[in-house]
Short mmCIF file of C-alpha atoms in Angstrom, two decimals:
data_model
loop_
_atom_site.label_atom_id
_atom_site.label_comp_id
_atom_site.label_asym_id
_atom_site.label_seq_id
_atom_site.Cartn_x
_atom_site.Cartn_y
_atom_site.Cartn_z
CA ILE A 117 0.03 0.04 -0.01
CA HIS A 118 1.44 3.40 -0.84
CA PHE A 119 0.05 6.77 0.71
CA TYR A 120 0.39 9.85 -1.28
CA PRO A 121 -0.15 12.68 1.65
CA LEU A 122 -0.13 15.81 -0.71
CA ASN A 123 0.72 17.86 2.52
CA LEU A 124 -2.11 16.41 4.43
CA GLU A 125 0.13 14.01 6.24
CA ARG A 126 -1.98 14.19 9.53
CA SER A 127 -4.74 12.06 7.79
CA VAL A 128 -1.92 9.39 6.93
CA THR A 129 -0.63 9.50 10.32
CA LYS A 130 -4.43 8.90 11.81
CA ILE A 131 -4.78 5.76 9.29
CA LEU A 132 -1.49 4.49 10.41
CA GLY A 133 -2.27 4.94 13.84
CA GLY A 134 -5.42 3.19 13.62
CA LEU A 135 -3.59 0.12 12.23
CA GLY A 136 -1.23 0.15 15.10
CA LEU A 137 1.67 1.11 12.83
CA ALA A 138 2.34 4.67 14.37
CA THR A 139 2.17 6.39 17.72
CA LEU A 140 -0.37 9.05 17.96
CA PRO A 141 -0.10 11.78 20.22
CA GLU A 142 -2.58 11.57 23.28
CA LYS A 143 -6.05 12.96 22.42
CA GLY A 144 -6.44 16.45 23.70
CA VAL A 145 -2.64 17.66 24.08
CA ARG A 146 -1.78 20.20 21.69
CA GLN A 147 1.76 20.19 20.41
CA LEU A 148 1.83 23.72 20.56
CA PRO A 149 -0.65 26.43 22.00
CA TRP A 150 -1.91 27.69 18.49
CA LYS A 151 -3.42 25.72 15.59
CA GLN A 152 -0.59 24.09 13.51
CA SER A 153 -0.66 24.16 9.87
CA CYS A 154 -0.79 20.69 7.98
CA SER A 155 1.79 21.88 5.48
CA THR A 156 5.12 20.06 5.57
CA ARG A 157 6.82 23.21 4.95
CA ARG A 158 5.92 24.54 8.16
CA GLN A 159 6.74 21.21 10.40
CA LYS A 160 9.43 23.45 12.07
CA GLU A 161 7.66 26.59 12.65
CA ASP A 162 7.11 26.78 16.50
CA VAL A 163 6.91 30.78 17.18
CA ARG A 164 4.13 32.94 16.12
CA PRO A 165 2.89 36.53 17.15
CA ILE A 166 -0.10 36.44 19.53
CA PHE A 167 -2.33 38.98 17.56
CA TRP A 168 -3.57 36.42 15.26
CA ALA A 169 -4.59 33.83 17.95
CA ASN A 170 -8.25 34.10 16.98
CA ARG A 171 -7.75 34.22 13.14
CA PRO A 172 -5.17 31.60 12.63
CA TYR A 173 -6.16 31.18 8.92
CA SER A 174 -5.48 34.79 8.30
CA TYR A 175 -1.88 34.51 9.41
CA LEU A 176 -1.42 31.53 7.41
CA GLN A 177 -2.27 33.22 4.25
CA ARG A 178 -0.41 36.20 5.25
CA THR A 179 2.74 33.88 5.37
CA VAL A 180 1.89 31.13 2.80
CA SER A 181 5.00 32.47 0.55
CA TRP A 182 7.72 32.54 3.14
CA ASP A 183 10.78 30.67 2.41
CA GLU A 184 11.45 30.08 6.23
CA PHE A 185 9.46 30.01 9.23
CA PRO A 186 10.52 31.12 12.97
CA ASN A 187 11.95 28.48 14.87
CA GLY A 188 13.30 28.65 18.33
CA ARG A 189 13.25 32.29 18.43
CA TRP A 190 10.85 34.92 16.68
CA GLY A 191 14.04 37.22 15.84
CA ASP A 192 13.38 40.31 13.70
CA SER A 193 10.04 40.26 12.09
CA GLN A 194 11.47 42.47 9.21
CA SER A 195 14.01 39.67 8.12
CA PRO A 196 14.01 38.81 4.38
CA ALA A 197 14.14 35.16 5.46
CA TYR A 198 10.81 35.36 7.06
CA GLY A 199 8.86 37.15 4.20
CA ASP A 200 6.69 40.05 4.54
CA LEU A 201 3.53 40.23 6.88
CA TYR A 202 2.21 42.79 4.64
CA ASP A 203 1.76 40.01 1.67
CA TYR A 204 -1.82 39.71 2.36
CA HIS A 205 -5.21 40.10 0.55
CA LEU A 206 -8.17 40.61 3.11
CA MET A 207 -10.74 39.58 0.54
CA GLY A 208 -9.45 36.17 0.48
CA LEU A 209 -10.77 34.91 3.65
CA LYS A 210 -14.34 33.53 4.35
CA SER A 211 -16.93 35.43 6.30
CA ALA A 212 -20.37 34.81 7.39
CA SER A 213 -23.33 36.18 5.35
CA VAL A 214 -24.81 39.54 5.61
CA ARG A 215 -28.08 38.17 7.06
CA ASP A 216 -25.92 36.06 9.89
CA ARG A 217 -23.91 38.92 10.74
CA ARG A 218 -26.74 41.28 11.17
CA ARG A 219 -28.52 38.64 13.21
CA MET A 220 -25.26 38.57 15.35
CA TRP A 221 -24.11 42.13 15.50
CA GLY A 222 -27.56 43.84 15.13
CA GLU A 223 -30.07 45.06 12.75
CA GLU A 224 -29.31 48.50 13.89
CA VAL A 225 -26.30 50.03 15.73
CA LYS A 226 -27.65 53.30 17.50
CA SER A 227 -24.77 54.23 19.61
CA GLU A 228 -21.62 53.17 20.79
CA ASP A 229 -23.20 51.64 23.82
CA CYS A 230 -24.96 49.07 21.42
CA VAL A 231 -21.24 48.20 20.10
CA PHE A 232 -20.11 47.59 23.87
CA ASN A 233 -23.11 45.28 24.53
CA LYS A 234 -21.96 43.37 21.48
CA PHE A 235 -18.71 42.58 22.76
CA THR A 236 -20.19 41.78 26.33
CA GLU A 237 -22.78 39.32 24.75
CA TYR A 238 -19.60 37.57 22.91
CA ILE A 239 -17.90 37.21 26.44
CA GLU A 240 -21.20 35.82 27.75
CA GLY A 241 -21.49 33.44 25.04
CA LYS A 242 -24.63 34.76 23.81
CA ILE A 243 -23.13 35.12 20.17
CA SER A 244 -20.66 33.08 18.66
CA ARG A 245 -18.22 35.38 16.85
CA LEU A 246 -16.86 38.84 16.27
CA PRO A 247 -15.04 40.01 13.10
CA TRP A 248 -11.66 39.69 15.25
CA CYS A 249 -12.80 36.40 16.68
CA GLU A 250 -13.61 33.15 14.66
CA THR A 251 -14.75 31.18 17.48
CA GLY A 252 -16.21 31.42 20.89
CA ILE A 253 -14.18 32.29 23.83
CA LEU A 254 -11.76 29.26 24.93
CA LEU A 255 -11.88 27.69 28.42
CA GLU A 256 -8.55 29.39 29.56
CA THR A 257 -10.42 32.72 29.39
CA VAL A 258 -12.66 31.81 32.45
CA PRO A 259 -10.13 33.28 35.07
CA LEU A 260 -10.51 36.51 33.28
CA LYS A 261 -14.19 36.48 32.25
CA LYS A 262 -15.63 38.62 35.04
CA SER A 263 -12.94 41.39 34.53
CA LEU A 264 -13.54 41.01 30.74
CA LEU A 265 -17.33 41.70 30.99
CA ARG A 266 -16.53 44.89 33.02
CA VAL A 267 -14.01 46.24 30.82
CA ASN A 268 -16.31 45.53 27.74
CA GLN A 269 -19.27 47.15 29.40
CA ALA A 270 -17.07 50.18 30.05
CA GLY A 271 -15.97 50.38 26.38
CA PHE A 272 -12.68 48.46 26.14
CA LEU A 273 -13.31 46.29 23.45
CA THR A 274 -11.68 43.05 24.02
CA ILE A 275 -10.48 40.58 20.99
CA ASN A 276 -7.77 38.76 22.61
CA SER A 277 -6.66 37.56 26.09
CA GLN A 278 -4.91 34.91 28.17
CA PRO A 279 -4.47 34.39 31.72
CA ARG A 280 -1.05 34.13 33.59
CA VAL A 281 -0.01 30.42 34.12
CA ASN A 282 2.96 29.79 36.40
CA GLY A 283 4.37 26.25 35.82
CA ALA A 284 0.99 24.22 34.96
CA ARG A 285 1.68 20.52 33.82
CA SER A 286 2.00 20.32 29.93
CA ASP A 287 -0.81 17.54 29.98
CA ASP A 288 -3.09 19.98 31.74
CA LYS A 289 -6.60 19.91 29.97
CA ILE A 290 -7.18 23.80 29.67
CA VAL A 291 -3.72 25.37 29.42
CA GLY A 292 -1.36 22.39 28.59
CA TRP A 293 0.64 21.75 25.31
CA GLY A 294 3.73 19.93 24.09
CA GLU A 295 5.51 16.92 25.27
CA ALA A 296 4.98 15.06 28.35
CA ASN A 297 6.38 15.73 31.92
CA GLY A 298 6.89 19.33 30.78
CA TYR A 299 5.81 22.69 32.31
CA VAL A 300 4.12 25.59 30.72
CA TYR A 301 4.07 29.33 31.75
CA GLN A 302 2.21 32.41 30.26
CA LYS A 303 2.20 36.24 31.14
CA ALA A 304 -1.42 37.73 31.20
CA TYR A 305 -2.37 39.33 28.14
CA ILE A 306 -5.30 41.35 26.85
CA GLU A 307 -5.92 43.26 23.57
CA PHE A 308 -8.78 45.71 22.98
CA PHE A 309 -9.94 48.79 21.24
CA ALA A 310 -10.56 51.92 23.23
CA SER A 311 -11.32 55.51 22.60
CA PRO A 312 -8.70 58.27 22.88
CA GLU A 313 -9.86 59.13 26.42
CA ARG A 314 -9.73 55.79 27.73
CA ILE A 315 -6.25 55.06 26.23
CA LYS A 316 -5.07 57.99 28.66
CA SER A 317 -6.66 56.09 31.55
CA VAL A 318 -4.33 53.08 30.55
CA VAL A 319 -1.24 55.14 30.29
CA ALA A 320 -1.94 56.88 33.79
CA LEU A 321 -2.51 53.42 35.23
CA CYS A 322 0.61 51.91 33.99
CA GLU A 323 2.48 54.81 35.46
CA ARG A 324 1.56 53.78 38.98
CA ASP A 325 4.39 51.89 40.89
CA GLU A 326 1.89 48.96 41.55
CA TYR A 327 1.71 48.39 37.85
CA LYS A 328 5.34 49.10 36.92
CA THR A 329 5.33 45.51 35.60
CA VAL A 330 2.55 46.05 32.90
CA SER A 331 3.62 46.77 29.20
CA TYR A 332 1.54 48.45 26.81
CA HIS A 333 1.53 49.46 23.07
CA ALA A 334 -1.43 51.50 21.67
CA VAL A 335 -1.75 52.51 17.89
CA ASN A 336 -4.72 53.97 15.98
CA LEU A 337 -5.71 53.94 12.32
CA LYS A 338 -3.37 56.84 11.23
CA GLY A 339 -0.42 55.11 12.93
CA ASP A 340 0.06 57.37 16.17
CA GLN A 341 1.61 55.09 18.78
CA LEU A 342 1.82 55.18 22.42
CA SER A 343 4.09 52.81 24.21
CA ASN A 344 6.22 52.28 27.40
CA TYR A 345 8.54 49.76 25.55
CA GLU A 346 12.11 51.03 25.46
CA THR A 347 12.53 50.36 21.73
CA LYS A 348 10.29 50.29 18.84
CA THR A 349 11.46 46.60 17.82
CA ALA A 350 10.95 44.99 21.23
CA VAL A 351 9.84 41.29 21.26
CA ASN A 352 8.18 39.94 24.39
CA ALA A 353 7.73 36.24 24.97
CA VAL A 354 4.25 35.65 26.66
CA THR A 355 4.06 31.74 26.31
CA TRP A 356 6.89 29.31 26.98
CA GLY A 357 7.45 25.89 28.11
CA VAL A 358 10.17 23.83 29.83
CA PHE A 359 10.53 20.07 28.63
CA PRO A 360 12.83 17.27 29.56
CA GLY A 361 15.99 17.40 27.68
CA ARG A 362 15.15 20.31 25.46
CA GLU A 363 15.93 24.05 25.45
CA ILE A 364 12.91 26.11 26.73
CA ILE A 365 10.37 26.71 23.83
CA GLN A 366 8.53 30.27 23.51
CA PRO A 367 5.98 29.86 21.04
CA THR A 368 4.15 33.00 21.42
CA VAL A 369 5.44 36.26 21.44
CA VAL A 370 4.09 40.16 21.43
CA ASP A 371 6.14 41.68 18.67
CA MET A 372 5.89 45.25 18.03
CA GLY A 373 6.35 45.41 14.66
CA SER A 374 3.97 42.68 13.90
CA PHE A 375 1.49 44.51 15.75
CA ARG A 376 1.76 47.42 13.44
CA VAL A 377 0.97 45.34 10.85
CA TRP A 378 -1.82 43.59 12.57
CA LYS A 379 -3.44 46.97 13.51
CA ASP A 380 -4.18 47.41 9.64
CA GLU A 381 -6.05 44.04 9.52
CA ALA A 382 -8.03 44.67 12.79
CA PHE A 383 -8.96 48.25 11.98
CA ALA A 384 -9.96 47.00 8.22
CA LEU A 385 -12.43 44.32 9.73
CA TRP A 386 -14.42 47.24 11.33
CA ALA A 387 -15.29 48.21 7.83
CA THR A 388 -15.25 44.98 5.80
CA GLN A 389 -17.02 42.85 8.19
CA TRP A 390 -19.22 45.12 10.22
CA MET A 391 -19.80 48.55 8.55
CA SER A 392 -20.55 46.84 5.23
CA ILE A 393 -23.63 45.34 6.66
CA TYR A 394 -25.51 48.69 7.05
CA GLN A 395 -26.50 51.10 4.09
CA LYS A 396 -24.32 54.03 3.51
CA GLY A 397 -25.55 57.14 5.20
CA SER A 398 -27.09 55.08 8.10
CA ARG A 399 -26.83 55.90 11.62
CA SER A 400 -25.34 52.36 12.03
CA ARG A 401 -22.71 52.90 9.79
CA ALA A 402 -21.78 56.36 11.19
CA VAL A 403 -21.32 55.19 14.74
CA LEU A 404 -19.05 52.31 13.72
CA GLN A 405 -17.07 54.55 11.35
CA GLY A 406 -16.40 56.80 14.35
CA ILE A 407 -14.78 53.79 16.17
CA HIS A 408 -13.14 52.80 13.13
CA GLU A 409 -11.50 56.33 12.59
CA ASN A 410 -10.90 57.35 16.18
CA TYR A 411 -10.06 54.20 18.34
CA TYR A 412 -6.72 52.96 19.36
CA LEU A 413 -5.89 49.07 19.44
CA CYS A 414 -4.03 48.57 22.50
CA ASN A 415 -2.16 45.40 23.76
CA ILE A 416 -1.19 44.90 27.39
CA VAL A 417 0.98 42.60 28.96
CA GLU A 418 1.42 41.96 32.68
CA ASN A 419 5.05 40.79 32.69
CA ASP A 420 4.96 39.35 36.25
CA PHE A 421 3.63 35.77 35.64
CA ILE A 422 3.97 34.97 39.22
CA VAL A 423 1.60 37.44 41.36
CA GLY A 424 0.80 39.94 38.85
CA ASP A 425 -3.00 40.59 38.85
CA LEU A 426 -4.50 41.70 35.53
CA ASN A 427 -7.86 41.18 36.90
CA LYS A 428 -7.19 44.02 39.24
CA PHE A 429 -5.66 46.24 36.39
CA MET A 430 -8.79 45.76 34.22
CA ASN A 431 -11.35 46.10 37.02
CA GLU A 432 -9.58 49.55 37.87
CA LEU A 433 -9.65 50.49 34.18
CA ALA A 434 -13.41 49.86 34.07
CA ALA A 435 -14.02 51.93 37.16
CA THR A 436 -12.12 54.84 35.86
CA ALA A 437 -14.20 54.81 32.60
CA THR A 438 -17.46 54.31 34.49
CA ALA A 439 -16.65 56.94 36.80
CA ALA A 440 -15.83 59.54 33.77
CA ALA A 441 -19.04 58.65 32.22
CA SER A 442 -21.27 59.41 35.12
CA THR A 443 -19.46 62.66 35.52
CA GLU A 444 -19.99 63.60 31.89
CA VAL A 445 -23.70 62.78 32.30
CA GLU A 446 -24.12 64.93 35.34
CA GLN A 447 -22.26 67.85 33.84
CA LYS A 448 -24.90 67.65 30.60
#
């Protein structure tokens, strides 16, 4: 019998495993914390930016023409060996029908509060997806869920997050990945859209001594940036694993250069996926266009993976925004 996998070697592996001719990995154990490609060209790939965690097919499409893929360390995202992250065509990706999107995100958007409510409903599991999230929230998000609800209700519109993990076993059913008898680690991470006024709250909070271990990077549609990283090319490992007889593996990073690329896609999704389902000149379209043109996209890393408290940080952000909104209402 001859098998011709045609870059789909996993199917052949499953057949051989069923026949007892190959050893299959234990069910439920991921080899890496993100969805791997079936392509043989990407077999050695073991590092990716975290920003495409909820849009893995977009990242695969962006990087399909690369000659090499990061292995061991992310390195310089501008390296010619890695190709160009800008090599991408947004229209090539699948999307739900206009009817389905209107059903999920509303027949009408009367105000920004309506948008806040839709992000909150996604965290609650009442709607199955957002333009930036192809599936529902993951189980590992549960430790952050209450705080995520609060910040979304307060106008910090989250599209990606992970809790801190300090030495969980690699076979853990929720956060585990990699080979047996290893231990995995994560820095707490959150990514969101927010108005310029709310971004000022982020900056002010990060300047306090109790949050000196928090890193942030915010950028708007025009490319204006705010950050407390020391350089514009910083790379911050946010997931890593320690396994017997191997070097430390760091499969997920926050890379400032890649974030500037991701922001173009992230902002484009407001227009191509959400604004486009409403008529030109409508109130719904105007509300979303205001967010698209004025908001910032921000990522935050709590670098203290032992005792850092991203939940407390988010709750303070939400309280600040809520207090500011109440003051504005009273003044009116």
